[in-house]
Amino acid sequence: MKAADAEGGAPAALTLVSHALCPYVQRVAIVLHEKGLPFERRTIDLARKPGWFLAISPLGKTPVLQVRGESLFESAVICEYLDEVAMPALHPQDPLERARHRAWMEFGSAVLNGIGAFYAAPSEAALQERAQDLRARFVQLEEALEKRESAGPYFAGAGFSMVDAVFGPVFRYFDVMDALPGMADFALWQGLPRLARWRAALAARASVQQAVGADYAEGLRAFLLARGSALSRRMGALSA
Ligand SMILES: N[C@@H](CCC(=O)N[C@@H](CS)C(=O)NCC(=O)O)C(=O)O
């Protein structure tokens, strides 16, 4: 069933106002793909926000989803809207279970903040601390996966859910960052088999793959190198 079947009408022409690297944009792109909803992208440069973008994005952030003349902002809200108007449902039916999933989506946003703090860490000491913070989050995730009743491979078992749409972009950072100098020393993924399996399943999912362009890895490396951070200096030392 497509959006046209849902109460409230089809979100006919959809435009996703995007930034090429934004993980919050990616989660919306993943949900759109999972629901088979065609959409156009309008990619902006967040370093030079155009006036038309500031006029439709109250917080000046991507993503914005344009739907029938309305501009929706905040990725979680956009994802919830899409789940209400188009099948398949990516949230569980049971309200308690749905609330639990929403809480883990929020956890995913906290991990994204942790990744931002890691790549922006100004000193080696801060980088070490931020790596430990990330590692602690990953251990929490492994424990959450361990408590599941199913074997996976996704967050809630065999079916793809909204939590998966949030974590696909989280894990994608590490497809680039794992290869950076000294990353292995942080042992971020060590001894976390359920998390590794979840990450691999998300990386193989078509909706997750299509959420970024072919130049994503190159773009992310350039972005990280330009941060002026401890991680940038490690990267610069390698390419010097
Ligand atoms: N809570 C927002 C976060 C979105 C966000 O932080 N977007 C970043 C890019 S990934 C942004 O637009 N930053 C520009 C800025 O803050 O000026 C959401 O979930 O949509």
Short mmCIF file of C-alpha atoms and ligand atoms in Angstrom, two decimals:
data_model
loop_
_atom_site.label_atom_id
_atom_site.label_comp_id
_atom_site.label_asym_id
_atom_site.label_seq_id
_atom_site.Cartn_x
_atom_site.Cartn_y
_atom_site.Cartn_z
CA MET A 1 0.00 0.00 0.00
CA LYS A 2 1.28 3.43 -0.89
CA ALA A 3 0.51 6.77 0.71
CA ALA A 4 -2.63 7.22 -1.40
CA ASP A 5 -4.36 4.51 0.64
CA ALA A 6 -3.79 6.17 3.96
CA GLU A 7 -6.22 8.42 5.76
CA GLY A 8 -5.24 12.05 5.29
CA GLY A 9 -4.35 11.63 1.64
CA ALA A 10 -1.23 11.01 -0.34
CA PRO A 11 1.77 13.24 0.26
CA ALA A 12 1.84 13.71 -3.53
CA ALA A 13 5.02 15.49 -4.58
CA LEU A 14 7.71 15.21 -1.95
CA THR A 15 10.87 17.26 -1.83
CA LEU A 16 13.56 16.45 0.72
CA VAL A 17 15.70 19.47 1.41
CA SER A 18 19.04 17.86 2.10
CA HIS A 19 22.67 18.18 2.95
CA ALA A 20 24.94 15.57 1.37
CA LEU A 21 26.36 14.26 4.68
CA CYS A 22 23.49 14.89 7.10
CA PRO A 23 22.52 11.74 9.05
CA TYR A 24 19.10 13.21 9.89
CA VAL A 25 18.38 13.68 6.18
CA GLN A 26 19.45 10.08 5.63
CA ARG A 27 16.95 8.70 8.13
CA VAL A 28 14.12 10.42 6.27
CA ALA A 29 15.45 9.21 2.89
CA ILE A 30 15.54 5.67 4.29
CA VAL A 31 11.95 5.84 5.52
CA LEU A 32 10.78 7.25 2.16
CA HIS A 33 12.52 4.41 0.35
CA GLU A 34 11.15 1.74 2.71
CA LYS A 35 7.66 3.05 1.98
CA GLY A 36 8.21 3.24 -1.77
CA LEU A 37 7.49 6.97 -1.82
CA PRO A 38 9.24 8.78 -4.68
CA PHE A 39 10.86 12.08 -3.75
CA GLU A 40 13.13 14.73 -5.11
CA ARG A 41 16.14 16.07 -3.29
CA ARG A 42 17.11 19.69 -3.06
CA THR A 43 20.63 19.78 -1.68
CA ILE A 44 21.89 22.90 0.06
CA ASP A 45 25.21 24.11 1.43
CA LEU A 46 24.75 24.54 5.18
CA ALA A 47 27.76 26.87 5.27
CA ARG A 48 25.86 29.25 3.00
CA LYS A 49 22.19 28.79 3.82
CA PRO A 50 19.99 30.22 1.07
CA GLY A 51 17.23 32.66 2.00
CA TRP A 52 14.47 30.34 0.71
CA PHE A 53 15.80 27.61 3.04
CA LEU A 54 15.85 29.87 6.11
CA ALA A 55 12.28 30.86 5.28
CA ILE A 56 11.06 27.23 5.51
CA SER A 57 13.40 25.85 8.18
CA PRO A 58 12.73 27.62 11.50
CA LEU A 59 15.88 26.17 13.10
CA GLY A 60 17.97 26.56 9.95
CA LYS A 61 18.59 22.80 9.84
CA THR A 62 18.20 19.99 7.35
CA PRO A 63 16.12 17.96 6.75
CA VAL A 64 12.96 19.71 5.65
CA LEU A 65 10.30 17.68 3.84
CA GLN A 66 8.06 19.69 1.56
CA VAL A 67 4.61 18.15 1.29
CA ARG A 68 1.78 19.80 -0.61
CA GLY A 69 3.00 23.30 0.14
CA GLU A 70 3.82 22.50 3.80
CA SER A 71 7.39 22.39 5.04
CA LEU A 72 7.95 19.85 7.81
CA PHE A 73 11.08 20.11 9.90
CA GLU A 74 12.72 17.83 12.52
CA SER A 75 13.58 14.37 11.21
CA ALA A 76 11.79 12.36 13.92
CA VAL A 77 8.58 14.31 13.32
CA ILE A 78 8.89 13.82 9.56
CA CYS A 79 9.44 10.08 10.03
CA GLU A 80 6.41 9.82 12.33
CA TYR A 81 4.29 11.66 9.75
CA LEU A 82 5.41 9.31 6.99
CA ASP A 83 4.60 6.33 9.18
CA GLU A 84 1.08 7.65 9.66
CA VAL A 85 0.36 8.18 5.97
CA ALA A 86 2.16 5.35 4.19
CA MET A 87 2.65 1.63 4.62
CA PRO A 88 4.44 -0.53 5.60
CA ALA A 89 4.34 0.58 9.25
CA LEU A 90 7.84 0.97 10.62
CA HIS A 91 6.67 1.33 14.21
CA PRO A 92 5.29 -1.53 16.31
CA GLN A 93 1.52 -1.71 16.88
CA ASP A 94 1.77 -2.05 20.63
CA PRO A 95 1.92 1.40 22.30
CA LEU A 96 4.44 0.38 24.94
CA GLU A 97 6.69 -1.22 22.36
CA ARG A 98 6.28 1.84 20.09
CA ALA A 99 7.31 4.13 22.95
CA ARG A 100 10.37 1.95 23.53
CA HIS A 101 11.31 2.28 19.87
CA ARG A 102 10.92 6.06 20.00
CA ALA A 103 13.20 6.12 23.03
CA TRP A 104 15.90 4.20 21.10
CA MET A 105 15.51 6.63 18.20
CA GLU A 106 16.32 9.39 20.68
CA PHE A 107 19.28 7.33 21.85
CA GLY A 108 20.41 7.26 18.21
CA SER A 109 20.39 11.06 18.13
CA ALA A 110 22.51 11.07 21.31
CA VAL A 111 25.01 8.76 19.59
CA LEU A 112 25.12 11.19 16.65
CA ASN A 113 25.97 13.97 19.10
CA GLY A 114 28.70 11.71 20.49
CA ILE A 115 30.11 11.19 17.00
CA GLY A 116 30.11 14.96 16.44
CA ALA A 117 31.92 15.49 19.76
CA PHE A 118 34.44 12.81 18.77
CA TYR A 119 35.40 14.22 15.39
CA ALA A 120 35.47 17.79 16.76
CA ALA A 121 37.58 16.92 19.84
CA PRO A 122 40.30 19.60 20.01
CA SER A 123 43.06 17.52 21.62
CA GLU A 124 44.26 13.92 21.68
CA ALA A 125 43.17 13.65 25.33
CA ALA A 126 39.66 14.83 24.43
CA LEU A 127 39.59 12.45 21.48
CA GLN A 128 40.39 9.54 23.82
CA GLU A 129 37.61 10.61 26.19
CA ARG A 130 35.05 11.01 23.40
CA ALA A 131 36.04 7.57 22.05
CA GLN A 132 35.35 6.08 25.47
CA ASP A 133 31.94 7.80 25.50
CA LEU A 134 31.14 6.26 22.11
CA ARG A 135 32.34 2.86 23.22
CA ALA A 136 30.07 3.08 26.29
CA ARG A 137 27.08 3.85 24.04
CA PHE A 138 27.91 0.88 21.81
CA VAL A 139 28.08 -1.39 24.86
CA GLN A 140 24.63 -0.12 25.92
CA LEU A 141 23.32 -0.92 22.44
CA GLU A 142 24.79 -4.43 22.57
CA GLU A 143 23.03 -4.96 25.91
CA ALA A 144 19.74 -3.73 24.45
CA LEU A 145 20.11 -6.14 21.53
CA GLU A 146 20.92 -8.95 23.96
CA LYS A 147 17.62 -8.37 25.79
CA ARG A 148 15.62 -8.80 22.57
CA GLU A 149 13.70 -12.00 22.20
CA SER A 150 14.63 -12.43 18.53
CA ALA A 151 17.96 -13.17 16.88
CA GLY A 152 17.88 -10.07 14.69
CA PRO A 153 19.39 -9.05 12.40
CA TYR A 154 17.53 -5.74 12.84
CA PHE A 155 16.77 -3.88 16.05
CA ALA A 156 13.46 -5.62 16.60
CA GLY A 157 14.18 -8.88 14.81
CA ALA A 158 13.54 -9.85 11.21
CA GLY A 159 11.53 -6.74 10.31
CA PHE A 160 13.04 -3.33 9.52
CA SER A 161 11.81 -0.60 11.88
CA MET A 162 12.20 3.12 12.42
CA VAL A 163 15.03 2.45 14.88
CA ASP A 164 16.93 0.83 12.01
CA ALA A 165 16.38 3.93 9.87
CA VAL A 166 18.04 5.96 12.63
CA PHE A 167 21.03 3.67 13.13
CA GLY A 168 21.86 3.06 9.45
CA PRO A 169 23.32 6.60 9.18
CA VAL A 170 24.96 6.30 12.64
CA PHE A 171 26.93 3.20 11.65
CA ARG A 172 27.74 4.58 8.18
CA TYR A 173 30.11 7.13 9.77
CA PHE A 174 32.34 4.26 10.81
CA ASP A 175 32.60 2.83 7.29
CA VAL A 176 34.87 5.85 6.79
CA MET A 177 36.13 6.52 10.34
CA ASP A 178 37.21 2.94 11.16
CA ALA A 179 39.94 3.29 8.52
CA LEU A 180 41.38 6.54 9.96
CA PRO A 181 44.76 6.53 11.72
CA GLY A 182 44.75 4.93 15.16
CA MET A 183 41.03 4.16 15.19
CA ALA A 184 41.65 0.46 15.86
CA ASP A 185 43.26 1.45 19.20
CA PHE A 186 39.90 2.74 20.43
CA ALA A 187 38.45 -0.78 20.04
CA LEU A 188 35.01 0.74 19.57
CA TRP A 189 33.47 -2.45 18.18
CA GLN A 190 35.44 -5.05 20.07
CA GLY A 191 33.44 -7.95 21.52
CA LEU A 192 30.04 -6.63 20.39
CA PRO A 193 28.78 -9.38 18.04
CA ARG A 194 25.12 -8.36 17.97
CA LEU A 195 26.01 -4.79 17.15
CA ALA A 196 28.36 -5.97 14.37
CA ARG A 197 25.61 -8.12 12.88
CA TRP A 198 23.09 -5.28 13.06
CA ARG A 199 25.55 -2.89 11.44
CA ALA A 200 26.24 -5.36 8.60
CA ALA A 201 22.53 -5.96 7.99
CA LEU A 202 21.88 -2.21 7.80
CA ALA A 203 24.83 -1.65 5.45
CA ALA A 204 23.38 -4.29 3.11
CA ARG A 205 19.87 -2.79 3.07
CA ALA A 206 18.94 -1.03 -0.20
CA SER A 207 17.14 1.83 1.58
CA VAL A 208 20.22 2.54 3.69
CA GLN A 209 22.56 2.36 0.70
CA GLN A 210 20.53 4.76 -1.44
CA ALA A 211 20.25 7.39 1.30
CA VAL A 212 23.58 8.96 0.31
CA GLY A 213 25.32 9.74 -2.97
CA ALA A 214 28.25 7.83 -4.46
CA ASP A 215 30.60 10.59 -3.24
CA TYR A 216 29.59 10.29 0.43
CA ALA A 217 32.80 8.66 1.71
CA GLU A 218 34.98 11.18 -0.09
CA GLY A 219 32.82 14.05 1.15
CA LEU A 220 32.94 12.82 4.74
CA ARG A 221 36.74 12.45 4.66
CA ALA A 222 37.06 16.02 3.35
CA PHE A 223 34.65 17.26 6.05
CA LEU A 224 36.58 15.50 8.83
CA LEU A 225 39.92 16.75 7.52
CA ALA A 226 38.63 20.33 7.56
CA ARG A 227 37.43 20.26 11.22
CA GLY A 228 40.76 21.52 12.62
CA SER A 229 40.38 18.83 15.30
CA ALA A 230 42.63 16.13 16.76
CA LEU A 231 41.16 13.67 14.27
CA SER A 232 41.85 16.10 11.39
CA ARG A 233 45.47 16.34 12.51
CA ARG A 234 45.77 12.55 12.52
CA MET A 235 44.37 12.47 8.99
CA GLY A 236 46.63 15.33 7.87
CA ALA A 237 49.72 13.59 9.27
CA LEU A 238 48.87 10.54 7.20
CA SER A 239 48.43 12.46 3.92
CA ALA A 240 51.44 14.76 4.49
N1 LIG B 1 17.01 17.61 15.50
C1 LIG B 1 17.25 17.86 14.10
C2 LIG B 1 18.73 17.88 13.85
C3 LIG B 1 19.04 18.26 12.41
C4 LIG B 1 20.48 18.75 12.27
O1 LIG B 1 21.21 18.90 13.28
N2 LIG B 1 20.86 19.04 11.02
C5 LIG B 1 22.19 19.59 10.79
C6 LIG B 1 22.88 18.91 9.62
S1 LIG B 1 23.10 17.19 9.92
C7 LIG B 1 22.05 21.04 10.41
O2 LIG B 1 21.20 21.38 9.62
N3 LIG B 1 22.95 21.89 10.94
C8 LIG B 1 23.02 23.24 10.54
C9 LIG B 1 23.00 24.18 11.69
O3 LIG B 1 22.77 23.73 12.83
O4 LIG B 1 23.19 25.37 11.48
C10 LIG B 1 16.55 16.79 13.27
O5 LIG B 1 16.39 15.67 13.78
O6 LIG B 1 16.12 17.09 12.14
#
